[in-house]
Short mmCIF file of C-alpha atoms and ligand atoms in Angstrom, two decimals:
data_model
loop_
_atom_site.label_atom_id
_atom_site.label_comp_id
_atom_site.label_asym_id
_atom_site.label_seq_id
_atom_site.Cartn_x
_atom_site.Cartn_y
_atom_site.Cartn_z
CA UNK A 1 3.13 4.41 -48.18
CA UNK A 2 2.70 3.10 -44.30
CA UNK A 3 3.99 -0.45 -45.82
CA UNK A 4 7.07 1.08 -47.73
CA UNK A 5 8.42 3.56 -44.87
CA UNK A 6 8.07 0.39 -42.41
CA UNK A 7 10.51 -0.96 -45.22
CA UNK A 8 12.56 1.87 -45.62
CA UNK A 9 13.01 0.92 -41.84
CA UNK A 10 13.17 -1.98 -41.41
CA UNK A 11 16.06 -2.06 -44.46
CA UNK A 12 18.26 0.84 -41.83
CA UNK A 13 17.27 -0.95 -39.48
CA UNK A 14 19.21 -4.21 -40.89
CA UNK A 15 22.49 -2.22 -40.07
CA UNK A 16 22.24 -2.43 -36.98
CA UNK A 17 24.86 -4.64 -35.24
CA UNK A 18 24.55 -5.54 -31.60
CA UNK A 19 27.18 -5.27 -29.13
CA UNK A 20 25.50 -6.22 -26.14
CA UNK A 21 28.00 -9.22 -25.14
CA UNK A 22 26.62 -13.06 -23.40
CA UNK A 23 26.25 -12.39 -19.80
CA UNK A 24 25.13 -8.99 -20.14
CA UNK A 25 22.17 -9.92 -21.59
CA UNK A 26 21.73 -12.27 -19.41
CA UNK A 27 21.32 -9.18 -16.61
CA UNK A 28 19.11 -7.46 -18.62
CA UNK A 29 16.57 -10.09 -19.12
CA UNK A 30 16.63 -11.37 -15.32
CA UNK A 31 16.29 -7.68 -14.42
CA UNK A 32 12.87 -7.62 -16.75
CA UNK A 33 12.12 -11.23 -14.96
CA UNK A 34 12.54 -10.10 -11.88
CA UNK A 35 10.03 -7.16 -9.76
CA UNK A 36 7.85 -7.19 -7.62
CA UNK A 37 5.84 -10.41 -8.63
CA UNK A 38 8.54 -11.91 -5.97
CA UNK A 39 7.01 -9.95 -2.77
CA UNK A 40 3.94 -12.05 -3.98
CA UNK A 41 5.46 -16.12 -4.10
CA UNK A 42 5.05 -16.45 -0.21
CA UNK A 43 1.98 -15.90 -0.05
CA UNK A 44 1.08 -17.83 -3.18
CA UNK A 45 2.76 -21.32 -1.25
CA UNK A 46 1.21 -20.82 1.65
CA UNK A 47 -1.78 -21.20 0.20
CA UNK A 48 -0.62 -24.40 -2.10
CA UNK A 49 2.07 -25.65 0.60
CA UNK A 50 5.71 -25.79 -0.41
CA UNK A 51 4.78 -29.77 -3.59
CA UNK A 52 2.06 -28.37 -5.07
CA UNK A 53 4.10 -24.66 -4.88
CA UNK A 54 7.18 -25.99 -6.05
CA UNK A 55 5.06 -28.32 -9.40
CA UNK A 56 3.74 -24.52 -10.53
CA UNK A 57 6.96 -22.97 -9.95
CA UNK A 58 8.91 -24.81 -11.83
CA UNK A 59 6.25 -26.01 -14.57
CA UNK A 60 5.71 -21.74 -15.94
CA UNK A 61 9.34 -21.81 -15.23
CA UNK A 62 9.70 -23.80 -17.98
CA UNK A 63 6.18 -23.18 -20.03
CA UNK A 64 7.87 -19.40 -20.40
CA UNK A 65 11.33 -20.46 -21.43
CA UNK A 66 9.01 -22.67 -24.44
CA UNK A 67 6.91 -19.41 -24.56
CA UNK A 68 10.08 -17.67 -25.60
CA UNK A 69 11.66 -20.59 -28.17
CA UNK A 70 8.31 -19.42 -29.92
CA UNK A 71 8.74 -16.38 -30.05
CA UNK A 72 13.07 -15.89 -31.09
CA UNK A 73 11.25 -18.72 -33.76
CA UNK A 74 8.63 -16.36 -34.83
CA UNK A 75 11.14 -13.28 -34.81
CA UNK A 76 13.71 -14.75 -36.61
CA UNK A 77 11.27 -15.85 -39.72
CA UNK A 78 11.53 -12.29 -40.44
CA UNK A 79 13.63 -10.48 -38.78
CA UNK A 80 10.93 -8.86 -36.60
CA UNK A 81 12.34 -6.40 -33.06
CA UNK A 82 9.56 -6.10 -31.72
CA UNK A 83 6.68 -7.96 -29.93
CA UNK A 84 4.46 -5.59 -31.54
CA UNK A 85 5.56 -6.05 -34.50
CA UNK A 86 5.08 -9.62 -34.43
CA UNK A 87 1.31 -9.11 -33.69
CA UNK A 88 1.55 -6.64 -37.30
CA UNK A 89 3.09 -9.69 -38.57
CA UNK A 90 0.79 -11.89 -38.13
CA UNK A 91 -2.67 -10.30 -38.00
CA UNK A 92 -1.85 -6.66 -39.48
CA UNK A 93 -3.12 -3.99 -37.76
CA UNK A 94 -5.17 -5.59 -35.63
CA UNK A 95 -3.01 -8.03 -34.14
CA UNK A 96 -0.75 -4.52 -33.68
CA UNK A 97 -3.16 -3.65 -31.67
CA UNK A 98 -4.22 -6.51 -29.81
CA UNK A 99 -0.65 -6.59 -28.36
CA UNK A 100 -0.12 -3.00 -28.26
CA UNK A 101 -2.87 -3.38 -25.75
CA UNK A 102 -2.69 -6.51 -23.97
CA UNK A 103 1.76 -4.65 -23.41
CA UNK A 104 -0.10 -1.46 -22.03
CA UNK A 105 -1.94 -3.31 -19.80
CA UNK A 106 -0.14 -5.25 -18.38
CA UNK A 107 2.24 -2.76 -17.69
CA UNK A 108 -0.15 -0.37 -15.83
CA UNK A 109 -0.69 -3.28 -13.66
CA UNK A 110 3.14 -3.55 -13.36
CA UNK A 111 3.18 0.13 -12.35
CA UNK A 112 0.41 -0.22 -9.92
CA UNK A 113 2.28 -3.10 -8.51
CA UNK A 114 5.26 -0.96 -8.42
CA UNK A 115 3.26 2.12 -6.27
CA UNK A 116 1.61 -0.24 -4.47
CA UNK A 117 4.25 -1.10 -2.49
CA UNK A 118 5.63 2.61 -1.74
CA UNK A 119 1.83 2.91 -0.75
CA UNK A 120 2.44 0.10 1.96
CA UNK A 121 6.85 0.62 3.15
CA UNK A 122 7.10 4.21 2.76
CA UNK A 123 4.93 5.08 5.92
CA UNK A 124 6.48 2.08 7.26
CA UNK A 125 9.62 3.53 6.89
CA UNK A 126 8.72 7.20 7.48
CA UNK A 127 7.60 5.95 11.01
CA UNK A 128 10.17 3.41 12.21
CA UNK A 129 12.78 6.62 11.80
CA UNK A 130 10.21 8.43 13.89
CA UNK A 131 10.85 8.83 17.68
CA UNK A 132 6.76 8.22 18.28
CA UNK A 133 3.93 6.11 16.91
CA UNK A 134 2.22 9.16 16.51
CA UNK A 135 0.14 8.76 12.98
CA UNK A 136 1.31 12.68 11.15
CA UNK A 137 -1.01 12.53 7.81
CA UNK A 138 2.56 12.27 5.99
CA UNK A 139 3.04 8.96 7.19
CA UNK A 140 -0.42 7.96 4.84
CA UNK A 141 0.34 5.95 1.87
CA UNK A 142 -2.40 7.77 -0.03
CA UNK A 143 -0.92 11.22 -0.20
CA UNK A 144 2.76 9.77 0.15
CA UNK A 145 2.19 8.45 -3.68
CA UNK A 146 0.47 11.28 -4.64
CA UNK A 147 3.38 13.28 -3.15
CA UNK A 148 6.32 11.01 -4.68
CA UNK A 149 4.85 10.34 -8.04
CA UNK A 150 5.03 14.17 -8.61
CA UNK A 151 8.32 14.89 -7.35
CA UNK A 152 10.04 11.74 -8.24
CA UNK A 153 8.35 9.29 -10.72
CA UNK A 154 6.49 12.04 -13.73
CA UNK A 155 10.72 13.92 -13.64
CA UNK A 156 11.89 10.81 -15.08
CA UNK A 157 9.19 10.01 -17.19
CA UNK A 158 9.44 13.64 -18.53
CA UNK A 159 12.82 12.84 -20.28
CA UNK A 160 13.13 11.98 -23.70
CA UNK A 161 15.36 8.75 -23.19
CA UNK A 162 15.67 6.94 -20.23
CA UNK A 163 19.56 6.73 -20.02
CA UNK A 164 20.28 5.97 -16.30
CA UNK A 165 18.05 2.21 -17.83
CA UNK A 166 21.49 1.10 -17.30
CA UNK A 167 22.49 1.57 -13.62
CA UNK A 168 19.11 0.92 -11.67
CA UNK A 169 18.71 -2.07 -13.27
CA UNK A 170 22.34 -3.00 -11.69
CA UNK A 171 21.03 -1.14 -8.59
CA UNK A 172 17.87 -3.06 -8.77
CA UNK A 173 18.78 -6.27 -9.25
CA UNK A 174 21.57 -6.10 -6.01
CA UNK A 175 19.03 -5.02 -3.83
CA UNK A 176 16.82 -7.98 -4.48
CA UNK A 177 19.82 -10.02 -3.68
CA UNK A 178 20.69 -7.43 -0.31
CA UNK A 179 16.49 -8.98 0.19
CA UNK A 180 17.04 -12.19 -0.49
CA UNK A 181 19.33 -12.26 2.42
CA UNK A 182 17.54 -10.42 4.62
CA UNK A 183 14.50 -12.94 3.94
CA UNK A 184 17.06 -16.39 4.19
CA UNK A 185 18.21 -14.57 7.22
CA UNK A 186 15.20 -13.91 9.04
CA UNK A 187 13.87 -17.01 9.45
CA UNK A 188 15.90 -17.57 11.53
CA UNK A 189 15.64 -15.43 14.44
CA UNK A 190 11.68 -14.79 13.86
CA UNK A 191 9.29 -17.00 15.77
CA UNK A 192 6.18 -17.46 13.81
CA UNK A 193 3.67 -14.62 15.25
CA UNK A 194 0.77 -16.81 15.52
CA UNK A 195 2.56 -18.98 18.35
CA UNK A 196 1.50 -16.79 20.82
CA UNK A 197 -1.26 -15.91 20.71
CA UNK A 198 -3.13 -19.52 21.43
CA UNK A 199 -5.54 -18.58 23.87
CA UNK A 200 -6.17 -14.99 22.15
CA UNK A 201 -9.28 -14.86 19.91
CA UNK A 202 -7.77 -14.16 17.37
CA UNK A 203 -10.30 -13.04 14.17
CA UNK A 204 -9.96 -15.29 10.99
CA UNK A 205 -10.24 -14.15 7.37
CA UNK A 206 -12.11 -16.91 6.44
CA UNK A 207 -13.93 -19.61 7.89
CA UNK A 208 -10.79 -22.44 6.12
CA UNK A 209 -7.85 -19.98 8.67
CA UNK A 210 -8.38 -21.64 11.62
CA UNK A 211 -5.47 -20.59 14.34
CA UNK A 212 -4.06 -23.89 14.61
CA UNK A 213 -1.55 -25.29 12.74
CA UNK A 214 -0.80 -21.41 11.06
CA UNK A 215 2.55 -22.33 12.26
CA UNK A 216 3.22 -25.18 10.05
CA UNK A 217 4.71 -25.61 7.24
CA UNK A 218 2.18 -27.36 4.71
CA UNK A 219 2.85 -29.77 1.87
CA UNK A 220 -0.46 -29.22 0.50
CA UNK A 221 -3.11 -27.24 1.17
CA UNK A 222 -6.27 -26.11 -0.97
CA UNK A 223 -8.26 -23.20 0.08
CA UNK A 224 -9.82 -20.04 -1.96
CA UNK A 225 -7.22 -18.24 -2.13
CA UNK A 226 -5.19 -20.96 -4.19
CA UNK A 227 -7.00 -19.15 -6.65
CA UNK A 228 -4.14 -16.28 -6.44
CA UNK A 229 -1.38 -19.02 -6.84
CA UNK A 230 -1.31 -19.35 -10.91
CA UNK A 231 -1.52 -15.84 -12.16
CA UNK A 232 1.07 -14.46 -8.83
CA UNK A 233 3.62 -17.20 -10.28
CA UNK A 234 2.47 -16.47 -14.15
CA UNK A 235 3.08 -12.16 -13.14
CA UNK A 236 6.08 -13.04 -11.80
CA UNK A 237 7.85 -15.12 -14.80
CA UNK A 238 6.57 -11.96 -17.24
CA UNK A 239 9.16 -11.19 -18.96
CA UNK A 240 8.54 -11.26 -23.30
CA UNK A 241 8.06 -7.73 -24.36
CA UNK A 242 11.50 -7.17 -23.57
CA UNK A 243 13.40 -10.49 -24.93
CA UNK A 244 12.81 -9.27 -28.23
CA UNK A 245 14.46 -6.02 -27.69
CA UNK A 246 17.24 -7.88 -25.98
CA UNK A 247 17.41 -10.18 -29.18
CA UNK A 248 18.33 -7.05 -30.98
CA UNK A 249 20.90 -6.14 -29.37
CA UNK A 250 23.06 -9.10 -28.20
CA UNK A 251 26.22 -9.30 -29.82
CA UNK A 252 26.29 -12.31 -32.63
CA UNK A 253 22.60 -12.71 -32.67
CA UNK A 254 21.43 -16.59 -33.08
CA UNK A 255 18.60 -18.52 -32.39
CA UNK A 256 20.59 -20.86 -29.77
CA UNK A 257 22.45 -18.24 -28.04
CA UNK A 258 19.39 -16.11 -27.65
CA UNK A 259 17.78 -19.03 -25.60
CA UNK A 260 20.21 -19.86 -24.04
CA UNK A 261 20.67 -16.51 -22.94
CA UNK A 262 16.84 -16.59 -21.62
CA UNK A 263 16.67 -20.37 -20.20
CA UNK A 264 19.43 -19.41 -17.69
CA UNK A 265 17.80 -15.78 -16.66
CA UNK A 266 15.01 -18.10 -15.88
CA UNK A 267 16.99 -20.77 -14.43
CA UNK A 268 18.43 -17.72 -11.45
CA UNK A 269 15.23 -16.16 -10.91
CA UNK A 270 13.21 -19.38 -10.60
CA UNK A 271 16.19 -20.23 -7.77
CA UNK A 272 15.88 -16.59 -6.78
CA UNK A 273 12.20 -17.57 -6.53
CA UNK A 274 11.98 -20.69 -4.85
CA UNK A 275 14.66 -19.54 -2.00
CA UNK A 276 12.62 -16.54 -1.37
CA UNK A 277 8.90 -18.14 -1.16
CA UNK A 278 11.26 -20.69 1.15
CA UNK A 279 12.42 -19.12 3.38
CA UNK A 280 9.00 -16.21 3.66
CA UNK A 281 6.92 -19.07 4.37
CA UNK A 282 8.48 -21.16 6.98
CA UNK A 283 9.54 -18.12 8.28
CA UNK A 284 5.62 -16.77 8.52
CA UNK A 285 3.68 -19.59 7.83
CA UNK A 286 -0.17 -18.76 7.48
CA UNK A 287 0.01 -16.14 8.18
CA UNK A 288 1.95 -14.21 5.46
CA UNK A 289 0.06 -11.58 3.69
CA UNK A 290 0.94 -11.49 0.03
CA UNK A 291 2.91 -8.49 0.06
CA UNK A 292 6.24 -10.28 2.05
CA UNK A 293 7.65 -6.85 3.30
CA UNK A 294 4.65 -5.87 5.18
CA UNK A 295 5.11 -8.76 7.47
CA UNK A 296 8.29 -8.06 8.93
CA UNK A 297 8.57 -5.70 12.22
CA UNK A 298 8.23 -2.62 11.69
CA UNK A 299 11.37 -1.28 14.26
CA UNK A 300 14.06 -3.40 12.78
CA UNK A 301 17.25 -1.47 11.52
CA UNK A 302 18.50 -4.34 9.19
CA UNK A 303 14.44 -4.39 7.81
CA UNK A 304 14.28 -0.35 8.03
CA UNK A 305 17.37 -0.39 5.33
CA UNK A 306 15.64 -3.80 2.73
CA UNK A 307 11.71 -1.55 2.92
CA UNK A 308 14.05 1.13 1.81
CA UNK A 309 16.17 -0.20 -0.71
CA UNK A 310 13.75 -2.30 -2.49
CA UNK A 311 11.31 1.26 -2.48
CA UNK A 312 13.99 2.67 -4.28
CA UNK A 313 14.77 0.05 -7.00
CA UNK A 314 10.86 0.17 -7.36
CA UNK A 315 10.31 3.40 -7.60
CA UNK A 316 12.61 3.85 -9.95
CA UNK A 317 11.72 1.06 -12.20
CA UNK A 318 8.31 2.79 -12.33
CA UNK A 319 9.41 5.32 -15.29
CA UNK A 320 10.72 2.53 -16.83
CA UNK A 321 7.56 0.74 -17.08
CA UNK A 322 5.55 3.27 -18.79
CA UNK A 323 7.95 4.24 -21.71
CA UNK A 324 6.51 1.26 -23.55
CA UNK A 325 2.52 2.30 -22.90
CA UNK A 326 4.11 6.19 -24.23
CA UNK A 327 5.46 4.20 -26.76
CA UNK A 328 2.14 1.91 -27.38
CA UNK A 329 0.06 5.12 -27.40
CA UNK A 330 1.24 6.83 -29.82
CA UNK A 331 1.50 4.10 -31.97
CA UNK A 332 -2.21 3.57 -31.33
CA UNK A 333 -3.45 7.41 -30.89
CA UNK A 334 -1.35 9.50 -32.67
CA UNK A 335 1.19 7.04 -35.64
CA UNK A 336 3.72 8.70 -38.09
CA UNK A 337 2.70 11.88 -36.05
CA UNK A 338 6.70 13.30 -35.25
CA UNK A 339 7.25 13.35 -31.86
CA UNK A 340 5.91 16.32 -29.32
CA UNK A 341 6.55 17.36 -26.21
CA UNK A 342 3.04 17.68 -25.35
CA UNK A 343 1.97 14.41 -26.16
CA UNK A 344 5.22 12.92 -24.35
CA UNK A 345 4.10 14.96 -21.23
CA UNK A 346 0.29 14.44 -21.66
CA UNK A 347 0.35 10.97 -21.39
CA UNK A 348 2.36 10.75 -18.64
CA UNK A 349 0.23 13.33 -16.75
CA UNK A 350 -2.83 10.78 -17.53
CA UNK A 351 -1.62 7.24 -16.98
CA UNK A 352 0.45 8.76 -13.43
CA UNK A 353 -3.40 9.97 -12.69
CA UNK A 354 -4.47 6.26 -13.33
CA UNK A 355 -2.80 4.22 -11.75
CA UNK A 356 -2.36 7.07 -8.40
CA UNK A 357 -5.85 6.47 -8.64
CA UNK A 358 -6.43 2.60 -9.24
CA UNK A 359 -3.55 1.86 -6.13
CA UNK A 360 -5.21 4.52 -3.50
CA UNK A 361 -8.61 2.47 -4.40
CA UNK A 362 -7.17 -0.51 -4.07
CA UNK A 363 -6.67 -2.55 -1.00
CA UNK A 364 -4.23 -5.27 -1.81
CA UNK A 365 -1.86 -5.82 -3.78
CA UNK A 366 -2.32 -9.62 -4.26
CA UNK A 367 -5.49 -8.10 -6.48
CA UNK A 368 -3.50 -6.39 -8.81
CA UNK A 369 -1.26 -9.65 -8.69
CA UNK A 370 -4.61 -11.37 -9.65
CA UNK A 371 -6.24 -9.33 -12.14
CA UNK A 372 -2.72 -8.60 -14.38
CA UNK A 373 -2.00 -12.66 -13.87
CA UNK A 374 -5.25 -13.79 -14.76
CA UNK A 375 -5.70 -11.73 -17.88
CA UNK A 376 -2.69 -10.07 -19.00
CA UNK A 377 0.41 -12.78 -18.07
CA UNK A 378 -1.43 -15.52 -20.03
CA UNK A 379 -2.36 -13.99 -22.96
CA UNK A 380 1.52 -12.69 -23.18
CA UNK A 381 2.93 -15.54 -22.26
CA UNK A 382 1.18 -18.30 -23.83
CA UNK A 383 -1.76 -17.50 -25.83
CA UNK A 384 0.20 -14.92 -28.28
CA UNK A 385 3.69 -16.57 -28.66
CA UNK A 386 1.93 -19.44 -29.81
CA UNK A 387 -0.59 -17.95 -31.61
CA UNK A 388 1.85 -15.41 -33.59
CA UNK A 389 4.16 -18.74 -34.51
CA UNK A 390 1.19 -20.96 -35.88
CA UNK A 391 0.36 -17.70 -38.67
CA UNK A 392 4.22 -16.61 -39.26
CA UNK A 393 6.01 -20.27 -39.60
CA UNK A 394 4.73 -20.89 -43.23
CA UNK A 395 3.32 -23.35 -43.92
CA UNK A 396 5.16 -24.90 -46.27
CA UNK A 397 8.14 -24.62 -43.46
CA UNK A 398 6.12 -26.67 -41.21
CA UNK A 399 2.65 -27.70 -41.80
CA UNK A 400 -0.22 -27.45 -39.52
CA UNK A 401 -0.69 -31.01 -39.20
CA UNK A 402 4.08 -31.53 -37.76
CA UNK A 403 4.53 -31.97 -34.08
CA UNK A 404 6.27 -28.35 -33.46
CA UNK A 405 2.69 -26.33 -34.45
CA UNK A 406 0.03 -28.91 -32.19
CA UNK A 407 2.55 -28.47 -29.77
CA UNK A 408 1.92 -24.83 -30.18
CA UNK A 409 -1.40 -25.67 -30.25
CA UNK A 410 -1.43 -27.34 -27.37
CA UNK A 411 -0.14 -24.29 -25.33
CA UNK A 412 -2.23 -22.18 -26.92
CA UNK A 413 -4.81 -24.07 -25.21
CA UNK A 414 -3.15 -24.26 -22.05
CA UNK A 415 -3.09 -20.49 -22.09
CA UNK A 416 -6.43 -20.19 -22.40
CA UNK A 417 -7.40 -22.78 -19.74
CA UNK A 418 -5.10 -21.10 -17.22
CA UNK A 419 -7.28 -17.62 -18.03
CA UNK A 420 -10.69 -18.72 -17.26
CA UNK A 421 -8.84 -20.76 -14.85
CA UNK A 422 -8.12 -18.02 -13.20
CA UNK A 423 -10.38 -15.20 -13.74
CA UNK A 424 -13.77 -17.11 -12.59
CA UNK A 425 -11.27 -18.44 -9.10
CA UNK A 426 -10.74 -14.83 -8.71
CA UNK A 427 -14.36 -13.85 -9.47
CA UNK A 428 -15.49 -16.22 -7.13
CA UNK A 429 -13.30 -15.27 -4.48
CA UNK A 430 -13.98 -11.71 -4.37
CA UNK A 431 -17.62 -12.37 -4.55
CA UNK A 432 -17.88 -14.53 -1.18
CA UNK A 433 -14.85 -13.24 0.09
CA UNK A 434 -16.04 -9.93 0.57
CA UNK A 435 -18.94 -12.15 2.14
CA UNK A 436 -17.21 -13.77 4.99
CA UNK A 437 -15.66 -10.59 5.94
CA UNK A 438 -18.58 -8.59 5.81
CA UNK A 439 -18.83 -6.21 3.29
CA UNK A 440 -15.36 -3.80 4.32
N1 LIG B 1 3.10 -8.38 -15.06
C1 LIG B 1 5.02 -7.54 -15.61
O1 LIG B 1 5.31 -6.89 -15.79
C2 LIG B 1 5.93 -8.26 -13.96
C3 LIG B 1 7.57 -7.77 -13.88
C4 LIG B 1 7.63 -8.76 -12.95
N2 LIG B 1 7.83 -10.11 -14.00
C5 LIG B 1 7.38 -8.69 -11.85
O2 LIG B 1 7.62 -9.69 -11.27
O3 LIG B 1 7.36 -7.48 -11.64
#
C-alpha cells in the first residue's frame, strides 16, 4: 500500500506546474551554492598557491556541473523531484535511507559552520560596539550561540513552513556581494600583518610556516594544511540536494533549460569564489586563517558592518538548512505518520542542541569544512549522482559499456579517490598537527 500511496502521490504531483522564471531559478540555485564555504577559500589558496588553487577550483566547478547533468538525466527518466527519491528509485528503501543520512550529515555540517561563524564573529561585533576592551561574559561566543539559538533560530525553526525563505536568499546574496566588495577594497588599504613583526619572535604554528615569505604571494606551495583544500572547495560547491526541487519549480521545464540554469549559477559563483580567494589571500598572504572574516581589524566600522551583515545572513540560513534534516529524520523514523507538533518541535530542539554542542567543542571552522568536505560532499557531488545514473538509466537505453556510463563510472571512482585521499590526509594532519602544537 505504501507503493500505491506513492504512485497516487506522484500522479497528483504531475499536475504541478512550475512557475519560477529562468532568472529567478538562477538566483535560487546561486543561493543554494553560496554559503560559509566562501570564507574558507582564501585559506585554501594560501595552502596551495594561486595556480594550483585556480586549477582545483575550476575542476571542481566543471565536475559539479557534470554531476548536475547526471542528476537531471536520472530524474528525467521517471520524473523525480527530490534527491532521496532518486536513491529510492535506484536501490529501493536502502537507497533512500542512504541519501537521507548523507544529506542529514551534510546539513548538520553546514549548520555547524554557520553557527561557528556566529561564535567567532558576534563577540567581535559586540566588542567593536563597547567602549573598552574588558572581557564581559557576554563577549564569550559559546554563550552567545546558545542565546542566538534559543531566541532567534529555534522560533524560526518551529514554523510550519519557511515562508520568509525567498526574502532571506535575496538578503544573503546581497550580504555576500557587500562582503566581496569590502574584501577587494581592503586589499588596497591593509598592510600584510607579518610585515612589521619580522624581528619579533613569532611563535610559528608548524615547522613549515617560517615567518619570512609570509607576506609574498606563492604560485604553488604544498604543506600539511593542503589536505584541506579539496574538502573546502567541495564544500563550497555543494548544492546538489537543492537542484531537483528548483528544477520542479522551473517554468517551462526541460533538462537543457535547467542545465543552463545550473551552468550559469556555477559560473557566477566560481567567479565570486575566485575573486574572494585571490583578494583575501593577497591581503594577508600566508597568515590567513580558515575563516577569512576573522583576519580583519576588530575596530573598523566598515568591517563591523560586513561582519554584522554576514552574521545576520548566516543566522537566518540555519533554519533553512534545518528543515531538510527534519524532513529526512521524519521520513526515516516515522514514515506515513501525519504531521504532529510534538515531533516537529522535539526534532528541532534535539538538532539545535547537538549542533550547539558540536560548535562549542570544535576549535576551528577548518575542521568542519574538512570533515564534511571529505565525507558528505564527495558523496553528494560524485558518488551518489554517478551511482544513481548508472542504476536508473536503463541498459536498453545506454548499455554499461556505452560512453556516458563509462564516464559516470569514472566519475564515481574519482569521488571515492577524493574521499579516501582527503580523509587520510586530514587524519594525518590532525594527528601530527596536534603533536607539533604541543597537543592542546
Ligand atoms: N555543505 C553544504 O551544504 C554547503 C553549502 C554551501 N555550498 C556553502 O558553501 O556553505
